[in-house]
Amino acid sequence: MRVTRSRQRTSSSNYQSVSENDSENNCESPRTVTKSKRKKRSSETVPTTTITPTTTTSSTTKTRTCHREEQIKEISSLLICHTPFVYITGPPNSGKSYCVDQIVMLVRQSGSTVVLVDMRDVLKVQGFYHSVLSQLNDTETSRDTVTSRDTPIPDHTSDFVRLFSSSVTKPCVVVVKHAHLLNQLNSLLFASVSVLHQLTSGKVSVAMISDSPWELVYLSNGSTLSPPVIVYIPPYSRLQMVDIIAKNLLQEHSSLCTEVDFGVPELENYVRLCVYDTLAVYTSSLREMMTSASALLHKYVAPIQQGELKKTDKIKLFHRVQPELVTTMTQLSCVPSFKSSLELPYNSRVLLVCAFLASHNPARLDKRFFCKGKSSRRKVKSRKGSKLSDALKGPKTFPLDRLLAIHSSVTQDGTIPCSDILMSISSLVSKNLIVRVSVDLLEQPKYKCLAPLSLVQSLAKESGVDFEQFYYNY
């Protein structure tokens, strides 16, 4: 009843003030004016504290579908509620950096101070101290009194904690990217940063982002760490990546899509057939796939613009893009780049050549290329399209016994013990030239060769191996 009476009083006072103004200015009746005032008040929204993950930072940037709204909302709510320690982990290329950018923006909108440190730019412990304290001084105080150059650089962790606690005047969130590098730099500093809420009197939250799971970090530090709130960001699924790439293509090439009458379903078919199923063998980076899809879209749409093909002719359009796909795969930045020649021992060089042959030659043609009878090594002419499609499939997995059989056929000498071959394989795996694919330790190990063709050709020439005799695409 009290609330209703106060509302009636305020409405009557507003009614009187409006009626007096109307009588002086000979305007509309007071009833219509009060109704319009009430409509304006009802339309005004009261500021709330709900957290909504926004995907735009300015009016010029475009919205982006990220499929990470739940993780962004969860982590930002934890940091706004002053959770002491949050550990964000997930595999590479799972959208952690994008989530961190959105979380930092939401936390700053809530009124908290955000200190962002990327450990890839920090080489020493003092560099971490200076980065945190300089950002705090720039945000907490005016730049006329304190600058980043005047920020003292402490020598010990105790001095850093003292200066940090004296600089914090409102809720603060410390975000550390690539936190496993901080653990490698100084494990004691990692432990002290994780308990900043206990060492300081203010409301301090720490968020660490890393590819390494928490179990590995805990094993390296032991019981000195406080248990965090662990948030796992899963990798993108096939449907999610296709949906993200298709919707971003529709925004970037809106005029081209309207000209060819391409919607989201047509773009999803293009991304699924020409981009994801082909490039997923080489890279799992969403940024790389988006760049490749944007570069190949004009080639894919050119026959439709010229009237040669229809948008329903998916296979024919895919064959038009195949030559550009081969060049795109070689230009990916996520594909490991190797020098034209490496300093490897003789056994490792020959074994890498054999691994390349086992990963690129069809298994059904091993008898033709690697049997001892020369009459069966005759070359059979094959169509160019079949070789091109085999090149698009990328390197294939091969078991260990097939690699040993090809190695014995190429070297024509079985005097090398198996232990030397296994040591050479382990050294090639450590250099990321060969990748082990099989997970189960009880099964036969399977590998995949990642070395490029130019490197294998130079190593085969140095080792005296006739590479053209054994390679299928020649």
GROMACS .gro file of C-alpha atoms in nm:
model
  474
    1MET     CA    1   0.000   0.000   0.000
    2ARG     CA    2   0.286   0.239   0.071
    3VAL     CA    3   0.429   0.188  -0.272
    4THR     CA    4   0.100   0.259  -0.444
    5ARG     CA    5   0.041   0.578  -0.242
    6SER     CA    6   0.384   0.714  -0.330
    7ARG     CA    7   0.318   0.642  -0.694
    8GLN     CA    8  -0.015   0.824  -0.678
    9ARG     CA    9   0.145   1.126  -0.512
   10THR     CA   10   0.422   1.149  -0.768
   11SER     CA   11   0.178   1.112  -1.054
   12SER     CA   12  -0.048   1.386  -0.913
   13SER     CA   13   0.248   1.623  -0.869
   14ASN     CA   14   0.364   1.555  -1.222
   15TYR     CA   15   0.010   1.611  -1.341
   16GLN     CA   16  -0.007   1.951  -1.175
   17SER     CA   17   0.330   2.067  -1.309
   18VAL     CA   18   0.244   1.962  -1.659
   19SER     CA   19  -0.097   2.125  -1.648
   20GLU     CA   20   0.056   2.456  -1.537
   21ASN     CA   21   0.302   2.452  -1.824
   22ASP     CA   22   0.027   2.372  -2.069
   23SER     CA   23  -0.193   2.652  -1.947
   24GLU     CA   24   0.088   2.901  -2.004
   25ASN     CA   25   0.193   2.777  -2.345
   26ASN     CA   26  -0.156   2.689  -2.475
   27CYS     CA   27  -0.042   2.337  -2.570
   28GLU     CA   28  -0.225   2.006  -2.558
   29SER     CA   29  -0.444   1.891  -2.276
   30PRO     CA   30  -0.274   1.771  -1.957
   31ARG     CA   31  -0.416   1.421  -1.993
   32THR     CA   32  -0.241   1.355  -2.324
   33VAL     CA   33   0.084   1.494  -2.194
   34THR     CA   34   0.079   1.283  -1.880
   35LYS     CA   35   0.005   0.975  -2.088
   36SER     CA   36   0.304   1.044  -2.310
   37LYS     CA   37   0.520   1.097  -2.001
   38ARG     CA   38   0.409   0.763  -1.862
   39LYS     CA   39   0.486   0.591  -2.190
   40LYS     CA   40   0.835   0.739  -2.191
   41ARG     CA   41   0.897   0.627  -1.834
   42SER     CA   42   0.773   0.277  -1.910
   43SER     CA   43   0.996   0.256  -2.216
   44GLU     CA   44   1.306   0.359  -2.016
   45THR     CA   45   1.505   0.055  -1.902
   46VAL     CA   46   1.659   0.024  -1.560
   47PRO     CA   47   2.032  -0.061  -1.571
   48THR     CA   48   2.085  -0.423  -1.470
   49THR     CA   49   2.391  -0.632  -1.391
   50THR     CA   50   2.317  -0.921  -1.623
   51ILE     CA   51   2.612  -1.053  -1.822
   52THR     CA   52   2.567  -1.096  -2.194
   53PRO     CA   53   2.860  -1.198  -2.413
   54THR     CA   54   2.892  -0.938  -2.684
   55THR     CA   55   3.074  -1.023  -3.002
   56THR     CA   56   3.142  -0.666  -3.119
   57THR     CA   57   3.384  -0.417  -2.975
   58SER     CA   58   3.292  -0.120  -3.192
   59SER     CA   59   3.042  -0.017  -3.455
   60THR     CA   60   3.289  -0.086  -3.733
   61THR     CA   61   3.360  -0.447  -3.641
   62LYS     CA   62   3.128  -0.722  -3.754
   63THR     CA   63   2.955  -0.975  -3.537
   64ARG     CA   64   3.107  -1.317  -3.523
   65THR     CA   65   2.951  -1.651  -3.442
   66CYS     CA   66   3.183  -1.821  -3.197
   67HIS     CA   67   2.982  -2.105  -3.028
   68ARG     CA   68   3.153  -2.006  -2.703
   69GLU     CA   69   2.876  -1.803  -2.542
   70GLU     CA   70   2.831  -2.043  -2.249
   71GLN     CA   71   3.201  -2.045  -2.160
   72ILE     CA   72   3.227  -1.665  -2.191
   73LYS     CA   73   2.925  -1.612  -1.966
   74GLU     CA   74   3.047  -1.864  -1.709
   75ILE     CA   75   3.404  -1.731  -1.683
   76SER     CA   76   3.301  -1.364  -1.681
   77SER     CA   77   3.047  -1.427  -1.404
   78LEU     CA   78   3.317  -1.603  -1.199
   79LEU     CA   79   3.557  -1.312  -1.234
   80ILE     CA   80   3.295  -1.044  -1.168
   81CYS     CA   81   3.193  -1.230  -0.852
   82HIS     CA   82   3.561  -1.212  -0.738
   83THR     CA   83   3.647  -1.583  -0.764
   84PRO     CA   84   4.007  -1.604  -0.638
   85PHE     CA   85   4.161  -1.838  -0.897
   86VAL     CA   86   4.022  -1.954  -1.235
   87TYR     CA   87   4.222  -2.184  -1.462
   88ILE     CA   88   4.108  -2.196  -1.825
   89THR     CA   89   4.242  -2.483  -2.031
   90GLY     CA   90   4.171  -2.651  -2.360
   91PRO     CA   91   4.346  -2.785  -2.670
   92PRO     CA   92   4.507  -2.548  -2.921
   93ASN     CA   93   4.280  -2.378  -3.174
   94SER     CA   94   3.974  -2.410  -2.951
   95GLY     CA   95   3.891  -2.037  -2.927
   96LYS     CA   96   4.056  -1.956  -2.593
   97SER     CA   97   4.208  -1.629  -2.712
   98TYR     CA   98   3.876  -1.509  -2.850
   99CYS     CA   99   3.704  -1.600  -2.522
  100VAL     CA  100   3.967  -1.408  -2.324
  101ASP     CA  101   3.917  -1.094  -2.535
  102GLN     CA  102   3.543  -1.102  -2.476
  103ILE     CA  103   3.585  -1.177  -2.105
  104VAL     CA  104   3.827  -0.885  -2.058
  105MET     CA  105   3.578  -0.652  -2.224
  106LEU     CA  106   3.290  -0.772  -2.002
  107VAL     CA  107   3.494  -0.746  -1.682
  108ARG     CA  108   3.602  -0.391  -1.767
  109GLN     CA  109   3.240  -0.298  -1.833
  110SER     CA  110   3.154  -0.417  -1.481
  111GLY     CA  111   3.396  -0.161  -1.333
  112SER     CA  112   3.688  -0.384  -1.239
  113THR     CA  113   4.050  -0.323  -1.333
  114VAL     CA  114   4.195  -0.577  -1.576
  115VAL     CA  115   4.568  -0.650  -1.602
  116LEU     CA  116   4.648  -0.860  -1.909
  117VAL     CA  117   4.991  -1.026  -1.939
  118ASP     CA  118   5.100  -1.244  -2.230
  119MET     CA  119   5.387  -1.465  -2.117
  120ARG     CA  120   5.521  -1.496  -2.472
  121ASP     CA  121   5.640  -1.135  -2.438
  122VAL     CA  122   5.801  -1.188  -2.095
  123LEU     CA  123   6.157  -1.319  -2.077
  124LYS     CA  124   6.245  -1.258  -1.711
  125VAL     CA  125   6.066  -1.248  -1.377
  126GLN     CA  126   6.127  -0.874  -1.347
  127GLY     CA  127   5.951  -0.829  -1.681
  128PHE     CA  128   5.638  -0.989  -1.537
  129TYR     CA  129   5.658  -0.762  -1.229
  130HIS     CA  130   5.696  -0.450  -1.442
  131SER     CA  131   5.413  -0.545  -1.680
  132VAL     CA  132   5.162  -0.596  -1.398
  133LEU     CA  133   5.258  -0.290  -1.194
  134SER     CA  134   5.278  -0.054  -1.493
  135GLN     CA  135   4.928  -0.148  -1.607
  136LEU     CA  136   4.796  -0.100  -1.255
  137ASN     CA  137   4.955   0.244  -1.222
  138ASP     CA  138   4.824   0.353  -1.562
  139THR     CA  139   4.468   0.258  -1.472
  140GLU     CA  140   4.447   0.332  -1.101
  141THR     CA  141   4.616   0.673  -1.102
  142SER     CA  142   4.636   0.963  -1.341
  143ARG     CA  143   4.901   0.951  -1.606
  144ASP     CA  144   5.027   1.299  -1.510
  145THR     CA  145   5.154   1.175  -1.177
  146VAL     CA  146   5.269   0.819  -1.251
  147THR     CA  147   5.393   0.676  -1.576
  148SER     CA  148   5.513   0.333  -1.674
  149ARG     CA  149   5.872   0.455  -1.671
  150ASP     CA  150   5.842   0.566  -1.306
  151THR     CA  151   5.714   0.224  -1.198
  152PRO     CA  152   5.971   0.057  -0.971
  153ILE     CA  153   6.083  -0.290  -1.069
  154PRO     CA  154   6.100  -0.517  -0.762
  155ASP     CA  155   6.365  -0.782  -0.724
  156HIS     CA  156   6.174  -1.031  -0.512
  157THR     CA  157   5.823  -1.169  -0.498
  158SER     CA  158   5.758  -1.016  -0.155
  159ASP     CA  159   5.835  -0.668  -0.289
  160PHE     CA  160   5.606  -0.731  -0.586
  161VAL     CA  161   5.318  -0.836  -0.360
  162ARG     CA  162   5.368  -0.528  -0.140
  163LEU     CA  163   5.366  -0.289  -0.436
  164PHE     CA  164   5.073  -0.471  -0.592
  165SER     CA  165   4.859  -0.453  -0.277
  166SER     CA  166   4.936  -0.082  -0.236
  167SER     CA  167   4.840  -0.007  -0.598
  168VAL     CA  168   4.504  -0.190  -0.595
  169THR     CA  169   4.220   0.039  -0.484
  170LYS     CA  170   3.923  -0.139  -0.647
  171PRO     CA  171   3.842  -0.494  -0.764
  172CYS     CA  172   4.117  -0.620  -0.992
  173VAL     CA  173   4.146  -0.916  -1.229
  174VAL     CA  174   4.488  -1.042  -1.341
  175VAL     CA  175   4.469  -1.238  -1.668
  176VAL     CA  176   4.777  -1.441  -1.764
  177LYS     CA  177   4.793  -1.587  -2.115
  178HIS     CA  178   5.010  -1.895  -2.178
  179ALA     CA  179   5.044  -1.957  -1.805
  180HIS     CA  180   5.254  -2.270  -1.855
  181LEU     CA  181   5.540  -2.039  -1.959
  182LEU     CA  182   5.510  -1.862  -1.622
  183ASN     CA  183   5.539  -2.199  -1.452
  184GLN     CA  184   5.851  -2.278  -1.653
  185LEU     CA  185   5.997  -1.934  -1.578
  186ASN     CA  186   5.956  -1.955  -1.201
  187SER     CA  187   5.736  -2.208  -1.023
  188LEU     CA  188   5.740  -2.006  -0.698
  189LEU     CA  189   5.614  -1.699  -0.882
  190PHE     CA  190   5.339  -1.912  -1.037
  191ALA     CA  191   5.232  -2.025  -0.690
  192SER     CA  192   5.240  -1.673  -0.547
  193VAL     CA  193   5.032  -1.532  -0.833
  194SER     CA  194   4.772  -1.805  -0.782
  195VAL     CA  195   4.723  -1.693  -0.418
  196LEU     CA  196   4.722  -1.316  -0.473
  197HIS     CA  197   4.378  -1.294  -0.310
  198GLN     CA  198   4.532  -1.424   0.014
  199LEU     CA  199   4.843  -1.208   0.000
  200THR     CA  200   4.653  -0.885  -0.067
  201SER     CA  201   4.364  -0.732   0.119
  202GLY     CA  202   4.170  -0.620  -0.190
  203LYS     CA  203   3.932  -0.816  -0.411
  204VAL     CA  204   4.178  -0.975  -0.653
  205SER     CA  205   4.097  -1.251  -0.901
  206VAL     CA  206   4.348  -1.438  -1.113
  207ALA     CA  207   4.261  -1.605  -1.444
  208MET     CA  208   4.523  -1.822  -1.614
  209ILE     CA  209   4.488  -1.951  -1.969
  210SER     CA  210   4.701  -2.239  -2.093
  211ASP     CA  211   4.699  -2.539  -2.325
  212SER     CA  212   4.848  -2.757  -2.052
  213PRO     CA  213   4.597  -2.933  -1.826
  214TRP     CA  214   4.591  -2.851  -1.459
  215GLU     CA  215   4.720  -3.195  -1.361
  216LEU     CA  216   5.058  -3.132  -1.527
  217VAL     CA  217   5.094  -2.793  -1.357
  218TYR     CA  218   5.000  -2.941  -1.020
  219LEU     CA  219   5.252  -3.224  -1.055
  220SER     CA  220   5.534  -2.981  -1.129
  221ASN     CA  221   5.450  -2.758  -0.828
  222GLY     CA  222   5.304  -3.001  -0.577
  223SER     CA  223   5.088  -2.896  -0.286
  224THR     CA  224   5.197  -2.529  -0.295
  225LEU     CA  225   4.911  -2.437  -0.526
  226SER     CA  226   4.559  -2.359  -0.416
  227PRO     CA  227   4.286  -2.551  -0.604
  228PRO     CA  228   4.135  -2.334  -0.879
  229VAL     CA  229   3.802  -2.333  -1.056
  230ILE     CA  230   3.888  -2.522  -1.375
  231VAL     CA  231   3.700  -2.430  -1.692
  232TYR     CA  232   3.759  -2.657  -1.990
  233ILE     CA  233   3.700  -2.520  -2.339
  234PRO     CA  234   3.640  -2.815  -2.573
  235PRO     CA  235   3.766  -2.818  -2.931
  236TYR     CA  236   3.542  -2.709  -3.212
  237SER     CA  237   3.339  -2.984  -3.370
  238ARG     CA  238   3.304  -3.024  -3.743
  239LEU     CA  239   2.955  -2.875  -3.749
  240GLN     CA  240   3.060  -2.576  -3.538
  241MET     CA  241   3.359  -2.490  -3.756
  242VAL     CA  242   3.155  -2.522  -4.075
  243ASP     CA  243   2.881  -2.300  -3.929
  244ILE     CA  244   3.129  -2.034  -3.812
  245ILE     CA  245   3.313  -2.018  -4.144
  246ALA     CA  246   2.991  -2.010  -4.349
  247LYS     CA  247   2.832  -1.727  -4.149
  248ASN     CA  248   3.149  -1.518  -4.157
  249LEU     CA  249   3.176  -1.568  -4.533
  250LEU     CA  250   2.818  -1.445  -4.567
  251GLN     CA  251   2.912  -1.126  -4.382
  252GLU     CA  252   3.241  -1.062  -4.562
  253HIS     CA  253   3.117  -1.141  -4.915
  254SER     CA  254   2.756  -1.031  -4.887
  255SER     CA  255   2.744  -0.871  -5.234
  256LEU     CA  256   2.898  -1.176  -5.401
  257CYS     CA  257   2.660  -1.411  -5.219
  258THR     CA  258   2.355  -1.209  -5.319
  259GLU     CA  259   2.473  -1.204  -5.681
  260VAL     CA  260   2.504  -1.582  -5.696
  261ASP     CA  261   2.207  -1.643  -5.461
  262PHE     CA  262   2.420  -1.814  -5.197
  263GLY     CA  263   2.279  -1.850  -4.848
  264VAL     CA  264   2.406  -2.024  -4.537
  265PRO     CA  265   2.319  -2.379  -4.664
  266GLU     CA  266   2.510  -2.329  -4.991
  267LEU     CA  267   2.807  -2.181  -4.809
  268GLU     CA  268   2.807  -2.468  -4.559
  269ASN     CA  269   2.820  -2.717  -4.848
  270TYR     CA  270   3.111  -2.523  -5.000
  271VAL     CA  271   3.302  -2.507  -4.672
  272ARG     CA  272   3.237  -2.873  -4.592
  273LEU     CA  273   3.342  -3.002  -4.935
  274CYS     CA  274   3.624  -2.769  -5.040
  275VAL     CA  275   3.775  -2.636  -4.719
  276TYR     CA  276   3.721  -2.843  -4.407
  277ASP     CA  277   3.740  -3.197  -4.544
  278THR     CA  278   4.058  -3.107  -4.733
  279LEU     CA  279   4.248  -2.878  -4.496
  280ALA     CA  280   4.159  -3.055  -4.170
  281VAL     CA  281   4.438  -3.304  -4.246
  282TYR     CA  282   4.695  -3.024  -4.229
  283THR     CA  283   4.560  -2.776  -3.978
  284SER     CA  284   4.291  -2.740  -3.714
  285SER     CA  285   4.318  -2.361  -3.692
  286LEU     CA  286   3.989  -2.183  -3.748
  287ARG     CA  287   4.170  -1.869  -3.861
  288GLU     CA  288   4.359  -2.058  -4.131
  289MET     CA  289   4.043  -2.222  -4.262
  290MET     CA  290   3.856  -1.891  -4.269
  291THR     CA  291   4.136  -1.728  -4.467
  292SER     CA  292   4.152  -2.016  -4.715
  293ALA     CA  293   3.774  -2.025  -4.757
  294SER     CA  294   3.764  -1.652  -4.825
  295ALA     CA  295   4.043  -1.680  -5.084
  296LEU     CA  296   3.888  -1.977  -5.268
  297LEU     CA  297   3.530  -1.849  -5.276
  298HIS     CA  298   3.584  -1.635  -5.588
  299LYS     CA  299   3.728  -1.931  -5.779
  300TYR     CA  300   3.439  -2.149  -5.666
  301VAL     CA  301   3.175  -1.896  -5.774
  302ALA     CA  302   3.336  -1.793  -6.106
  303PRO     CA  303   3.173  -2.072  -6.319
  304ILE     CA  304   2.833  -1.983  -6.173
  305GLN     CA  305   2.880  -1.615  -6.259
  306GLN     CA  306   2.978  -1.704  -6.614
  307GLY     CA  307   2.678  -1.933  -6.656
  308GLU     CA  308   2.884  -2.248  -6.717
  309LEU     CA  309   2.764  -2.435  -6.409
  310LYS     CA  310   2.482  -2.420  -6.157
  311LYS     CA  311   2.514  -2.393  -5.784
  312THR     CA  312   2.380  -2.748  -5.749
  313ASP     CA  313   2.678  -2.892  -5.944
  314LYS     CA  314   2.892  -2.941  -5.635
  315ILE     CA  315   3.130  -3.203  -5.770
  316LYS     CA  316   3.206  -3.010  -6.088
  317LEU     CA  317   3.265  -2.693  -5.890
  318PHE     CA  318   3.496  -2.883  -5.658
  319HIS     CA  319   3.706  -3.007  -5.952
  320ARG     CA  320   3.746  -2.647  -6.068
  321VAL     CA  321   3.895  -2.549  -5.731
  322GLN     CA  322   4.130  -2.849  -5.693
  323PRO     CA  323   4.446  -2.687  -5.841
  324GLU     CA  324   4.405  -2.384  -5.611
  325LEU     CA  325   4.353  -2.614  -5.313
  326VAL     CA  326   4.693  -2.774  -5.368
  327THR     CA  327   4.868  -2.436  -5.366
  328THR     CA  328   4.664  -2.324  -5.063
  329MET     CA  329   4.776  -2.626  -4.861
  330THR     CA  330   5.141  -2.540  -4.919
  331GLN     CA  331   5.086  -2.179  -4.805
  332LEU     CA  332   4.929  -2.259  -4.470
  333SER     CA  333   5.121  -2.104  -4.182
  334CYS     CA  334   5.014  -2.382  -3.946
  335VAL     CA  335   5.190  -2.643  -4.160
  336PRO     CA  336   5.532  -2.689  -4.000
  337SER     CA  337   5.802  -2.512  -4.200
  338PHE     CA  338   6.132  -2.691  -4.243
  339LYS     CA  339   6.459  -2.592  -4.396
  340SER     CA  340   6.558  -2.723  -4.737
  341SER     CA  341   6.822  -2.940  -4.572
  342LEU     CA  342   6.865  -3.069  -4.218
  343GLU     CA  343   7.167  -3.200  -4.037
  344LEU     CA  344   7.056  -3.558  -3.978
  345PRO     CA  345   7.256  -3.880  -3.960
  346TYR     CA  346   7.244  -4.119  -4.253
  347ASN     CA  347   7.001  -4.365  -4.093
  348SER     CA  348   6.756  -4.085  -4.000
  349ARG     CA  349   6.768  -3.937  -4.349
  350VAL     CA  350   6.694  -4.268  -4.518
  351LEU     CA  351   6.426  -4.348  -4.265
  352LEU     CA  352   6.256  -4.012  -4.324
  353VAL     CA  353   6.252  -4.079  -4.699
  354CYS     CA  354   6.099  -4.422  -4.635
  355ALA     CA  355   5.840  -4.270  -4.402
  356PHE     CA  356   5.743  -4.019  -4.672
  357LEU     CA  357   5.702  -4.302  -4.924
  358ALA     CA  358   5.494  -4.504  -4.679
  359SER     CA  359   5.274  -4.202  -4.605
  360HIS     CA  360   5.212  -4.097  -4.967
  361ASN     CA  361   5.229  -4.415  -5.174
  362PRO     CA  362   4.920  -4.637  -5.182
  363ALA     CA  363   4.967  -4.955  -4.983
  364ARG     CA  364   4.832  -5.168  -5.269
  365LEU     CA  365   5.129  -5.065  -5.487
  366ASP     CA  366   5.406  -5.164  -5.244
  367LYS     CA  367   5.469  -5.488  -5.429
  368ARG     CA  368   5.519  -5.300  -5.757
  369PHE     CA  369   5.766  -5.046  -5.618
  370PHE     CA  370   5.955  -5.230  -5.346
  371CYS     CA  371   5.981  -5.595  -5.449
  372LYS     CA  372   6.326  -5.714  -5.557
  373GLY     CA  373   6.227  -5.826  -5.906
  374LYS     CA  374   6.288  -5.539  -6.148
  375SER     CA  375   6.030  -5.668  -6.393
  376SER     CA  376   5.751  -5.578  -6.152
  377ARG     CA  377   5.873  -5.219  -6.112
  378ARG     CA  378   5.747  -5.102  -6.446
  379LYS     CA  379   5.571  -4.771  -6.444
  380VAL     CA  380   5.204  -4.764  -6.526
  381LYS     CA  381   5.052  -4.450  -6.665
  382SER     CA  382   4.790  -4.306  -6.440
  383ARG     CA  383   4.545  -4.028  -6.494
  384LYS     CA  384   4.632  -3.682  -6.373
  385GLY     CA  385   4.303  -3.646  -6.188
  386SER     CA  386   4.364  -3.950  -5.970
  387LYS     CA  387   4.709  -3.824  -5.866
  388LEU     CA  388   4.566  -3.482  -5.793
  389SER     CA  389   4.296  -3.629  -5.572
  390ASP     CA  390   4.559  -3.837  -5.389
  391ALA     CA  391   4.762  -3.521  -5.327
  392LEU     CA  392   4.458  -3.350  -5.181
  393LYS     CA  393   4.407  -3.630  -4.931
  394GLY     CA  394   4.738  -3.547  -4.766
  395PRO     CA  395   4.973  -3.785  -4.583
  396LYS     CA  396   4.820  -4.113  -4.469
  397THR     CA  397   4.899  -4.321  -4.165
  398PHE     CA  398   5.117  -4.630  -4.188
  399PRO     CA  399   5.207  -4.905  -3.939
  400LEU     CA  400   5.558  -4.966  -3.814
  401ASP     CA  401   5.605  -5.301  -3.990
  402ARG     CA  402   5.532  -5.140  -4.329
  403LEU     CA  403   5.797  -4.873  -4.259
  404LEU     CA  404   6.053  -5.142  -4.169
  405ALA     CA  405   5.971  -5.339  -4.485
  406ILE     CA  406   6.012  -5.031  -4.709
  407HIS     CA  407   6.337  -4.941  -4.532
  408SER     CA  408   6.483  -5.288  -4.591
  409SER     CA  409   6.380  -5.275  -4.957
  410VAL     CA  410   6.524  -4.928  -5.018
  411THR     CA  411   6.855  -4.990  -4.842
  412GLN     CA  412   6.880  -5.354  -4.957
  413ASP     CA  413   7.073  -5.425  -4.640
  414GLY     CA  414   6.930  -5.585  -4.329
  415THR     CA  415   7.237  -5.545  -4.107
  416ILE     CA  416   7.106  -5.236  -3.924
  417PRO     CA  417   6.960  -5.347  -3.590
  418CYS     CA  418   6.602  -5.265  -3.504
  419SER     CA  419   6.706  -5.062  -3.198
  420ASP     CA  420   6.883  -4.806  -3.418
  421ILE     CA  421   6.572  -4.768  -3.632
  422LEU     CA  422   6.355  -4.712  -3.326
  423MET     CA  423   6.599  -4.451  -3.194
  424SER     CA  424   6.592  -4.276  -3.532
  425ILE     CA  425   6.213  -4.281  -3.531
  426SER     CA  426   6.201  -4.126  -3.184
  427SER     CA  427   6.441  -3.850  -3.291
  428LEU     CA  428   6.229  -3.773  -3.598
  429VAL     CA  429   5.917  -3.762  -3.382
  430SER     CA  430   6.084  -3.517  -3.144
  431LYS     CA  431   6.166  -3.290  -3.440
  432ASN     CA  432   5.802  -3.303  -3.558
  433LEU     CA  433   5.899  -3.463  -3.888
  434ILE     CA  434   5.699  -3.776  -3.805
  435VAL     CA  435   5.390  -3.783  -3.582
  436ARG     CA  436   5.263  -4.084  -3.393
  437VAL     CA  437   4.891  -4.125  -3.453
  438SER     CA  438   4.801  -4.438  -3.253
  439VAL     CA  439   4.711  -4.383  -2.887
  440ASP     CA  440   4.679  -4.737  -2.751
  441LEU     CA  441   5.018  -4.863  -2.632
  442LEU     CA  442   4.918  -5.229  -2.672
  443GLU     CA  443   4.849  -5.196  -3.044
  444GLN     CA  444   5.107  -5.163  -3.320
  445PRO     CA  445   5.225  -4.800  -3.344
  446LYS     CA  446   5.112  -4.599  -3.645
  447TYR     CA  447   5.280  -4.287  -3.778
  448LYS     CA  448   5.232  -4.008  -4.030
  449CYS     CA  449   5.504  -3.815  -4.214
  450LEU     CA  450   5.480  -3.433  -4.211
  451ALA     CA  451   5.797  -3.354  -4.405
  452PRO     CA  452   5.743  -3.162  -4.731
  453LEU     CA  453   5.838  -3.298  -5.070
  454SER     CA  454   6.127  -3.055  -5.127
  455LEU     CA  455   6.299  -3.159  -4.803
  456VAL     CA  456   6.259  -3.531  -4.878
  457GLN     CA  457   6.397  -3.486  -5.229
  458SER     CA  458   6.707  -3.308  -5.100
  459LEU     CA  459   6.763  -3.572  -4.828
  460ALA     CA  460   6.720  -3.854  -5.080
  461LYS     CA  461   6.974  -3.690  -5.309
  462GLU     CA  462   7.224  -3.654  -5.024
  463SER     CA  463   7.172  -4.016  -4.916
  464GLY     CA  464   7.197  -4.162  -5.266
  465VAL     CA  465   6.839  -4.293  -5.276
  466ASP     CA  466   6.664  -4.301  -5.616
  467PHE     CA  467   6.352  -4.119  -5.500
  468GLU     CA  468   6.185  -4.104  -5.841
  469GLN     CA  469   6.199  -4.480  -5.869
  470PHE     CA  470   5.991  -4.536  -5.557
  471TYR     CA  471   5.757  -4.235  -5.550
  472TYR     CA  472   5.410  -4.294  -5.690
  473ASN     CA  473   5.339  -3.944  -5.826
  474TYR     CA  474   5.637  -3.947  -6.061
   0.00000   0.00000   0.00000
